Short mmCIF file of C-alpha atoms in Angstrom, two decimals:
data_model
loop_
_atom_site.label_atom_id
_atom_site.label_comp_id
_atom_site.label_asym_id
_atom_site.label_seq_id
_atom_site.Cartn_x
_atom_site.Cartn_y
_atom_site.Cartn_z
CA MET A 1258 -0.01 0.02 -0.01
CA GLY A 1259 3.05 2.30 -0.14
CA ASN A 1260 3.50 4.96 2.54
CA LYS A 1261 -0.11 5.96 3.09
CA LYS A 1262 -0.79 7.49 6.49
CA VAL A 1263 -3.44 5.67 8.54
CA PHE A 1264 -4.90 7.26 11.63
CA VAL A 1265 -6.79 5.65 14.52
CA SER A 1266 -7.98 7.12 17.79
CA GLY A 1267 -9.32 5.68 21.01
CA CYS A 1268 -8.86 4.89 24.71
CA TYR A 1269 -6.87 1.64 24.51
CA ASP A 1270 -7.16 1.01 28.25
CA MET A 1271 -6.31 -2.45 29.61
CA LEU A 1272 -4.51 -3.26 26.30
CA HIS A 1273 -5.75 -6.59 25.04
CA SER A 1274 -5.73 -8.81 21.91
CA GLY A 1275 -8.72 -7.00 20.42
CA HIS A 1276 -6.74 -3.73 20.36
CA VAL A 1277 -3.72 -5.40 18.79
CA ALA A 1278 -5.90 -7.09 16.10
CA PHE A 1279 -7.46 -3.73 15.36
CA PHE A 1280 -4.03 -2.05 15.04
CA GLU A 1281 -2.81 -4.87 12.77
CA GLU A 1282 -5.90 -4.56 10.57
CA ALA A 1283 -5.40 -0.78 10.26
CA ALA A 1284 -1.66 -1.16 9.55
CA ARG A 1285 -2.39 -3.23 6.51
CA TYR A 1286 -3.44 0.03 4.78
CA GLY A 1287 -0.16 1.92 5.51
CA ASP A 1288 1.88 3.51 8.25
CA LEU A 1289 -0.15 3.56 11.45
CA TYR A 1290 -0.51 6.66 13.70
CA VAL A 1291 -2.49 6.41 16.93
CA GLY A 1292 -4.21 9.20 18.83
CA ILE A 1293 -4.99 8.28 22.48
CA GLY A 1294 -7.74 9.85 24.54
CA SER A 1295 -6.50 11.64 27.65
CA ASP A 1296 -7.66 10.53 31.11
CA LYS A 1297 -9.81 13.62 31.27
CA THR A 1298 -11.52 12.95 27.96
CA ILE A 1299 -12.21 9.33 28.79
CA PHE A 1300 -13.80 10.31 32.07
CA GLU A 1301 -16.00 12.85 30.26
CA LEU A 1302 -17.17 10.31 27.65
CA LYS A 1303 -17.33 7.11 29.73
CA ALA A 1304 -18.06 8.56 33.16
CA ARG A 1305 -15.33 6.36 34.66
CA LYS A 1306 -11.60 6.58 35.34
CA THR A 1307 -9.18 4.59 33.21
CA VAL A 1308 -7.34 1.64 34.77
CA ASN A 1309 -4.07 2.79 33.17
CA THR A 1310 -3.07 6.45 32.95
CA ASP A 1311 -2.63 8.15 29.58
CA ALA A 1312 1.17 8.04 30.06
CA GLU A 1313 1.04 4.23 30.60
CA ARG A 1314 -1.34 3.73 27.66
CA LEU A 1315 0.89 5.82 25.42
CA TYR A 1316 3.96 3.78 26.42
CA MET A 1317 2.28 0.44 25.65
CA VAL A 1318 0.79 1.52 22.35
CA LYS A 1319 4.06 3.01 21.13
CA ALA A 1320 5.76 -0.30 21.96
CA LEU A 1321 3.73 -2.24 19.42
CA ARG A 1322 5.66 -3.01 16.25
CA VAL A 1323 2.84 -2.05 13.91
CA VAL A 1324 2.53 1.44 15.31
CA LYS A 1325 4.57 4.11 13.54
CA ASP A 1326 3.89 6.79 16.13
CA ALA A 1327 1.38 7.65 18.88
CA TRP A 1328 0.43 10.58 21.10
CA ILE A 1329 -2.14 11.83 23.56
CA ASN A 1330 -4.88 13.85 21.80
CA SER A 1331 -4.90 17.46 22.86
CA GLY A 1332 -8.66 18.10 22.51
CA SER A 1333 -11.78 16.89 24.32
CA GLY A 1334 -15.03 15.12 23.48
CA LEU A 1335 -15.66 12.75 20.59
CA LEU A 1336 -13.42 14.78 18.25
CA ASP A 1337 -10.55 15.17 20.75
CA PHE A 1338 -8.15 14.22 17.90
CA GLU A 1339 -9.24 16.95 15.49
CA LYS A 1340 -6.13 19.19 15.90
CA GLU A 1341 -3.76 16.23 15.39
CA LEU A 1342 -5.80 14.91 12.48
CA ARG A 1343 -5.52 18.23 10.65
CA GLU A 1344 -1.83 18.34 11.32
CA LEU A 1345 -1.11 14.79 10.28
CA LYS A 1346 -3.28 14.91 7.10
CA PRO A 1347 -3.68 11.14 6.91
CA ASP A 1348 -4.91 9.33 3.88
CA ILE A 1349 -7.17 7.04 5.90
CA PHE A 1350 -9.10 7.32 9.17
CA PHE A 1351 -9.72 3.74 10.45
CA VAL A 1352 -12.39 3.18 13.05
CA ASN A 1353 -14.07 0.24 14.85
CA THR A 1354 -17.81 -0.31 14.51
CA ASP A 1355 -18.45 1.00 18.05
CA GLY A 1356 -16.20 4.00 17.34
CA ASN A 1357 -17.95 4.93 14.10
CA THR A 1358 -20.00 8.13 14.39
CA PRO A 1359 -21.58 10.60 11.88
CA LEU A 1360 -19.37 13.40 13.29
CA LYS A 1361 -16.16 11.50 12.42
CA ALA A 1362 -17.45 10.55 8.97
CA GLN A 1363 -18.41 14.11 8.24
CA LEU A 1364 -15.07 15.54 9.41
CA CYS A 1365 -13.23 13.09 7.11
CA LYS A 1366 -15.52 14.08 4.20
CA GLU A 1367 -14.66 17.72 4.74
CA LEU A 1368 -10.95 17.01 4.92
CA GLY A 1369 -10.81 14.56 1.99
CA ILE A 1370 -9.75 11.64 4.25
CA GLU A 1371 -10.87 8.14 3.31
CA TYR A 1372 -13.11 6.73 6.15
CA ILE A 1373 -12.89 2.94 6.75
CA VAL A 1374 -14.87 1.02 9.35
CA SER A 1375 -13.21 -2.15 10.74
CA LYS A 1376 -14.98 -5.51 10.74
CA ARG A 1377 -13.74 -6.12 14.31
CA ILE A 1378 -12.19 -9.52 13.50
CA PRO A 1379 -10.13 -11.19 16.28
CA HIS A 1380 -6.72 -12.59 15.48
CA GLY A 1381 -6.83 -16.27 14.48
CA THR A 1382 -8.85 -18.33 16.94
CA LEU A 1383 -8.61 -15.77 19.75
CA PRO A 1384 -11.91 -14.63 21.32
CA VAL A 1385 -13.46 -11.23 20.67
CA ARG A 1386 -12.25 -8.83 23.37
CA SER A 1387 -13.34 -5.39 24.53
CA THR A 1388 -12.22 -3.38 27.54
CA THR A 1389 -15.77 -3.32 28.88
CA MET A 1390 -15.90 -7.09 28.82
CA LEU A 1391 -12.67 -7.27 30.84
CA ARG A 1392 -13.63 -4.85 33.55
CA LYS A 1393 -15.05 -6.11 36.89
CA GLU A 1394 -17.99 -3.67 36.45
CA CYS A 1395 -19.32 -5.87 33.65
CA ARG A 1396 -23.10 -5.64 33.90
CA PRO A 1397 -25.79 -5.34 31.17
CA TYR A 1398 -27.27 -2.30 29.56
CA ARG A 1399 -30.92 -1.69 28.65
CA ILE A 1400 -32.64 -0.78 25.39
CA ASP A 1401 -36.33 0.10 25.36
CA LEU A 1402 -37.96 -1.10 22.17
CA ALA A 1403 -41.38 0.56 22.55
CA GLY A 1404 -43.50 2.47 25.03
CA GLY A 1405 -40.66 4.44 26.64
CA TRP A 1406 -41.99 7.39 28.80
CA LEU A 1407 -44.99 5.37 30.00
CA ASP A 1408 -43.03 4.60 33.13
CA GLN A 1409 -43.40 8.22 34.09
CA PRO A 1410 -46.74 8.88 36.05
CA TYR A 1411 -47.17 12.23 34.35
CA VAL A 1412 -47.47 10.30 31.10
CA SER A 1413 -49.36 7.06 32.03
CA LYS A 1414 -51.93 9.01 34.05
CA TYR A 1415 -53.47 9.92 30.70
CA TYR A 1416 -53.65 6.33 29.48
CA PRO A 1417 -52.18 3.01 30.73
CA GLY A 1418 -49.64 1.14 28.71
CA GLN A 1419 -46.58 -1.03 28.32
CA VAL A 1420 -42.90 -0.43 28.13
CA LEU A 1421 -40.82 -3.15 26.32
CA THR A 1422 -37.12 -3.54 27.16
CA ILE A 1423 -34.30 -5.87 26.34
CA CYS A 1424 -31.29 -6.43 28.58
CA ILE A 1425 -28.07 -6.46 26.51
CA GLU A 1426 -24.50 -7.61 27.23
CA PRO A 1427 -21.69 -4.95 27.48
CA ASP A 1428 -19.86 -6.20 24.43
CA TYR A 1429 -18.96 -2.66 23.28
CA GLU A 1430 -17.69 0.52 24.86
CA PHE A 1431 -21.14 2.15 24.90
CA ASN A 1432 -20.98 5.84 25.52
CA ASP A 1433 -22.23 7.45 28.78
CA ARG A 1434 -25.47 9.44 28.51
CA SER A 1435 -26.52 7.29 25.51
CA GLY A 1436 -30.08 6.43 26.66
CA MET A 1437 -29.17 2.82 27.50
CA SER A 1438 -29.71 3.16 31.29
CA THR A 1439 -26.12 4.18 31.88
CA SER A 1440 -26.95 6.30 34.96
CA SER A 1441 -28.85 3.40 36.57
CA ARG A 1442 -25.95 1.12 35.66
CA LYS A 1443 -23.48 3.42 37.52
CA LYS A 1444 -25.77 3.39 40.55
CA ALA A 1445 -25.82 -0.35 40.38
CA ILE A 1446 -22.05 -0.42 40.46
CA GLU A 1447 -22.09 1.89 43.56
CA LEU A 1448 -24.67 -0.32 45.22
CA TRP A 1449 -23.35 -3.80 44.46
CA GLN A 1450 -19.69 -3.08 43.47
CA THR A 1451 -19.31 -6.04 41.10
CA ASP A 1452 -22.12 -7.84 39.29
CA ILE A 1453 -25.87 -7.93 39.94
CA PRO A 1454 -26.50 -10.31 42.89
CA GLU A 1455 -28.49 -13.52 42.73
CA GLY A 1456 -32.03 -13.46 43.97
CA ASP A 1457 -35.48 -12.13 43.10
CA LYS A 1458 -34.84 -9.85 40.12
CA GLU A 1459 -37.86 -7.65 40.68
CA LYS A 1460 -36.90 -6.98 44.30
CA LEU A 1461 -33.31 -6.21 43.23
CA ALA A 1462 -34.62 -3.78 40.62
CA LYS A 1463 -36.79 -2.08 43.18
CA THR A 1464 -33.81 -1.76 45.50
CA LEU A 1465 -31.82 -0.13 42.71
CA PHE A 1466 -34.73 2.18 41.80
CA CYS A 1467 -35.00 3.41 45.41
CA TYR A 1468 -31.25 3.82 45.74
CA GLU A 1469 -31.16 5.89 42.48
CA ASN A 1470 -34.19 7.98 43.54
CA PRO A 1471 -33.92 8.84 47.25
CA PRO A 1472 -36.62 11.08 48.82
CA GLY A 1473 -36.47 14.58 47.44
CA THR A 1474 -35.05 13.59 44.03
CA PRO A 1475 -36.30 16.39 41.70
CA TYR A 1476 -36.40 14.19 38.56
CA VAL A 1477 -37.22 10.54 39.24
CA SER A 1478 -35.69 8.14 36.75
CA GLY A 1479 -38.20 5.83 35.22
CA SER A 1480 -38.32 2.35 36.77
CA GLN A 1481 -37.83 0.72 33.38
CA ASP A 1482 -34.16 1.74 33.67
CA ALA A 1483 -33.56 -0.25 36.87
CA LEU A 1484 -35.77 -3.10 35.67
CA GLY A 1485 -34.18 -3.14 32.24
CA ILE A 1486 -30.61 -3.75 33.43
CA VAL A 1487 -31.60 -6.27 36.20
CA MET A 1488 -34.23 -8.36 34.41
CA PRO A 1489 -32.67 -10.58 31.73
CA GLY A 1490 -34.07 -11.19 28.29
CA LEU A 1491 -37.19 -9.42 26.88
CA ASN A 1492 -39.59 -7.74 29.35
CA LYS A 1493 -42.96 -6.01 29.34
CA TYR A 1494 -43.94 -3.66 32.08
CA GLU A 1495 -47.58 -2.48 32.55
CA TYR A 1496 -47.86 1.11 33.86
CA ASN A 1497 -51.01 2.87 35.03
CA GLY A 1498 -50.16 6.18 36.67
CA ASP A 1499 -47.55 4.94 39.08
CA TYR A 1500 -43.75 4.76 39.18
CA TRP A 1501 -43.72 0.98 39.52
CA PRO A 1502 -45.46 -1.29 37.00
CA GLU A 1503 -48.65 -3.10 37.92
CA SER A 1504 -47.29 -6.30 36.33
CA ILE A 1505 -44.19 -7.66 34.62
CA GLU A 1506 -44.02 -10.29 31.93
CA SER A 1507 -40.62 -11.76 31.04
CA ASN A 1508 -39.69 -13.76 27.97
CA LEU A 1509 -36.46 -15.82 27.93
CA ASP A 1510 -37.45 -17.99 24.96
CA SER A 1511 -34.17 -18.57 23.08
CA ASP A 1512 -35.93 -18.52 19.64
CA ILE A 1513 -37.45 -15.13 20.34
CA LEU A 1514 -34.25 -13.62 21.70
CA GLU A 1515 -32.14 -14.92 18.81
CA TRP A 1516 -34.76 -13.55 16.41
CA LEU A 1517 -34.43 -10.12 18.00
CA GLU A 1518 -30.62 -10.27 17.95
CA LYS A 1519 -30.73 -10.97 14.24
CA TYR A 1520 -32.75 -7.92 13.25
CA ILE A 1521 -31.82 -5.18 15.69
CA TRP A 1522 -28.97 -2.81 14.71
CA LEU A 1523 -27.40 0.13 16.54
CA VAL A 1524 -25.80 3.09 14.79
CA PRO A 1525 -23.77 5.42 17.13
CA LEU A 1526 -24.67 9.08 17.24
CA TYR A 1527 -22.96 10.92 20.13
CA PRO A 1528 -23.57 11.27 23.88
CA ARG A 1529 -26.34 13.63 25.00
CA GLY A 1530 -25.05 17.07 26.01
CA GLN A 1531 -24.97 17.90 29.73
CA SER A 1532 -27.36 20.83 29.16
CA TYR A 1533 -29.82 18.81 27.09
CA ASN A 1534 -33.46 19.17 28.31
CA VAL A 1535 -35.89 16.71 26.85
CA LEU A 1536 -38.66 17.97 29.09
CA ALA A 1537 -38.90 21.38 27.46
CA ASP A 1538 -41.81 22.13 25.14
CA THR A 1539 -43.73 18.86 25.79
CA HIS A 1540 -47.18 18.15 24.36
CA ILE A 1541 -48.64 15.32 26.42
CA ASP A 1542 -52.30 14.42 26.11
CA ALA A 1543 -54.54 11.37 26.14
CA VAL A 1544 -54.48 10.99 22.33
CA SER A 1545 -50.71 10.92 22.03
CA VAL A 1546 -50.27 8.67 25.08
CA LYS A 1547 -52.83 6.21 23.74
CA ALA A 1548 -50.92 6.15 20.40
CA LEU A 1549 -47.75 5.28 22.31
CA SER A 1550 -49.55 2.63 24.33
CA ASP A 1551 -51.14 1.06 21.26
CA ALA A 1552 -47.79 0.91 19.43
CA ALA A 1553 -46.10 -0.87 22.38
CA ARG A 1554 -48.93 -3.39 22.69
CA CYS A 1555 -48.81 -4.19 18.96
CA CYS A 1556 -44.98 -4.32 19.06
CA TRP A 1557 -45.13 -7.01 21.78
CA ASP A 1558 -47.49 -9.09 19.67
CA ALA A 1559 -45.31 -8.66 16.58
CA ILE A 1560 -42.26 -9.90 18.50
CA LEU A 1561 -44.07 -12.97 19.86
CA ASN A 1562 -45.35 -13.74 16.35
CA LYS A 1563 -41.95 -13.02 14.84
CA ASP A 1564 -43.63 -10.68 12.41
CA LEU A 1565 -40.65 -8.68 11.28
CA GLN A 1566 -42.51 -6.18 9.08
CA ASN A 1567 -44.97 -5.25 11.82
CA PHE A 1568 -42.23 -5.19 14.41
CA GLY A 1569 -40.50 -2.47 12.36
CA VAL A 1570 -43.77 -0.58 11.85
CA GLN A 1571 -44.66 -0.61 15.60
CA VAL A 1572 -41.12 0.46 16.71
CA LYS A 1573 -41.38 3.43 14.37
CA ALA A 1574 -45.01 4.15 15.53
CA SER A 1575 -43.75 4.14 19.16
CA PHE A 1576 -41.00 6.58 18.27
CA ASP A 1577 -43.40 8.90 16.37
CA ALA A 1578 -45.73 8.99 19.36
CA GLN A 1579 -42.74 9.80 21.58
CA ILE A 1580 -41.41 12.72 19.57
CA ALA A 1581 -45.02 14.06 19.19
CA MET A 1582 -45.01 14.45 22.95
CA PHE A 1583 -41.32 15.19 23.45
CA PRO A 1584 -40.13 17.07 20.33
CA ASN A 1585 -36.73 17.84 21.88
CA MET A 1586 -35.87 14.14 21.64
CA VAL A 1587 -34.65 14.82 18.11
CA ASN A 1588 -32.63 17.59 16.38
CA ASP A 1589 -31.60 18.26 12.82
CA ASP A 1590 -28.54 15.99 13.03
CA ILE A 1591 -30.56 12.99 14.31
CA LEU A 1592 -33.33 13.55 11.69
CA ALA A 1593 -30.66 13.70 8.93
CA GLN A 1594 -29.28 10.35 10.09
CA ILE A 1595 -32.74 8.79 10.11
CA GLU A 1596 -33.30 10.17 6.63
CA GLU A 1597 -30.09 8.50 5.43
CA TYR A 1598 -31.40 5.05 6.41
CA ARG A 1599 -35.16 5.58 5.92
CA ASP A 1600 -35.55 3.64 2.66
CA SER A 1601 -33.38 0.65 3.66
CA VAL A 1602 -34.81 -0.24 7.05
CA LEU A 1603 -38.18 -1.34 8.45
CA GLY A 1604 -38.30 0.89 11.56
CA TRP A 1605 -36.28 3.04 13.87
CA LYS A 1606 -36.11 4.78 17.25
CA LEU A 1607 -33.59 6.29 19.63
CA SER A 1608 -31.90 4.18 22.33
CA GLY A 1609 -33.48 6.26 25.09
CA ALA A 1610 -34.81 9.71 25.83
CA GLY A 1611 -33.13 11.20 22.76
CA GLY A 1612 -30.74 13.98 22.13
CA GLY A 1613 -28.00 11.57 21.09
CA GLY A 1614 -26.87 8.04 21.98
CA TYR A 1615 -27.72 5.43 19.38
CA LEU A 1616 -30.23 4.98 16.62
CA THR A 1617 -31.93 1.57 16.86
CA PHE A 1618 -32.90 0.21 13.46
CA ILE A 1619 -35.06 -2.81 12.65
CA SER A 1620 -33.76 -4.35 9.47
CA GLU A 1621 -33.80 -7.70 7.65
CA LYS A 1622 -30.57 -6.76 5.84
CA PRO A 1623 -27.24 -5.81 7.49
CA VAL A 1624 -27.05 -2.07 8.24
CA GLU A 1625 -23.73 -0.55 7.23
CA HIS A 1626 -21.43 0.42 10.08
CA ALA A 1627 -23.94 -0.74 12.69
CA LEU A 1628 -23.53 -2.75 15.87
CA GLN A 1629 -25.46 -5.95 16.60
CA ILE A 1630 -26.40 -6.60 20.21
CA ARG A 1631 -26.34 -9.74 22.36
CA ILE A 1632 -29.27 -10.17 24.75
CA HIS A 1633 -28.39 -11.02 28.36
CA ARG A 1634 -30.05 -14.35 29.30
#
């Protein structure tokens, strides 16, 4: 490939075989340059401290034979490497699927840099590795598929309904503030230190919900967050004007869960901003809440019947009902991303309350540059 310059950027904490395989794959395209996120940047994006300092991570990455040079990025946020990228002027920017974002792709387009997304292939027969999987704090995340917001009494008081969630394994470095119950997950780590204890899952979820929302909490997190990361598999929660659901129905049928894993795709956006306010300019009434409730009920039936077309339709219907009530869930960037995929997928929604995070697509065909999830059993 000659002397093309290839640039990659990331955290590279707890250096493992997955990192090395990624570097080797990138280096096949030319001389490899590595930008490393500073301790401060990683804390801002992941809401946790690194195991190894940026000085240690730089030392280890520079020691790899496939790395031409490496440095600590001087910026902050998702584009902390922008200054170095402009100075290096690489031919190729190489990213992992979980590191792929529209912001990076757009920057490369502006600068005339080829943008390549890795297939995340482990070396030889070695297992797939990620830093998240190797950390002690290795507990699931939650994605709501339909009905989100009905766990808030100020919504379900207008009309009762269901919230559907799936509990997913932490196979990727999911961003903080991504709408996947990351705040409840951090509280679970505070409460239980390592993994979720054995025992009655509903009681454990209620303990977590109370711990996250002590008396006097100004904004009470919906209980689907705590339930979603504690209850394995696919779950349906019935809400009727209270914080806690009237009933819970769980589905751990392997055929259903494998079917969901096959057709759900996540495309990264960016973390929600700290000043983001989804509760501004809401339009909540009985008509819009009933539309959300109906979509969630029909979505559950579509899943149990493995009706893929209707599953996609009802996920989109749930999302449409949500943004009718909470228009600040979306912005021009998010709408532009949806428009890009509109004609090639069956349905879509955001991973949580909006403003960033991940776009969840329902698609029979593989979605380019998307992640596939693994449901926690």
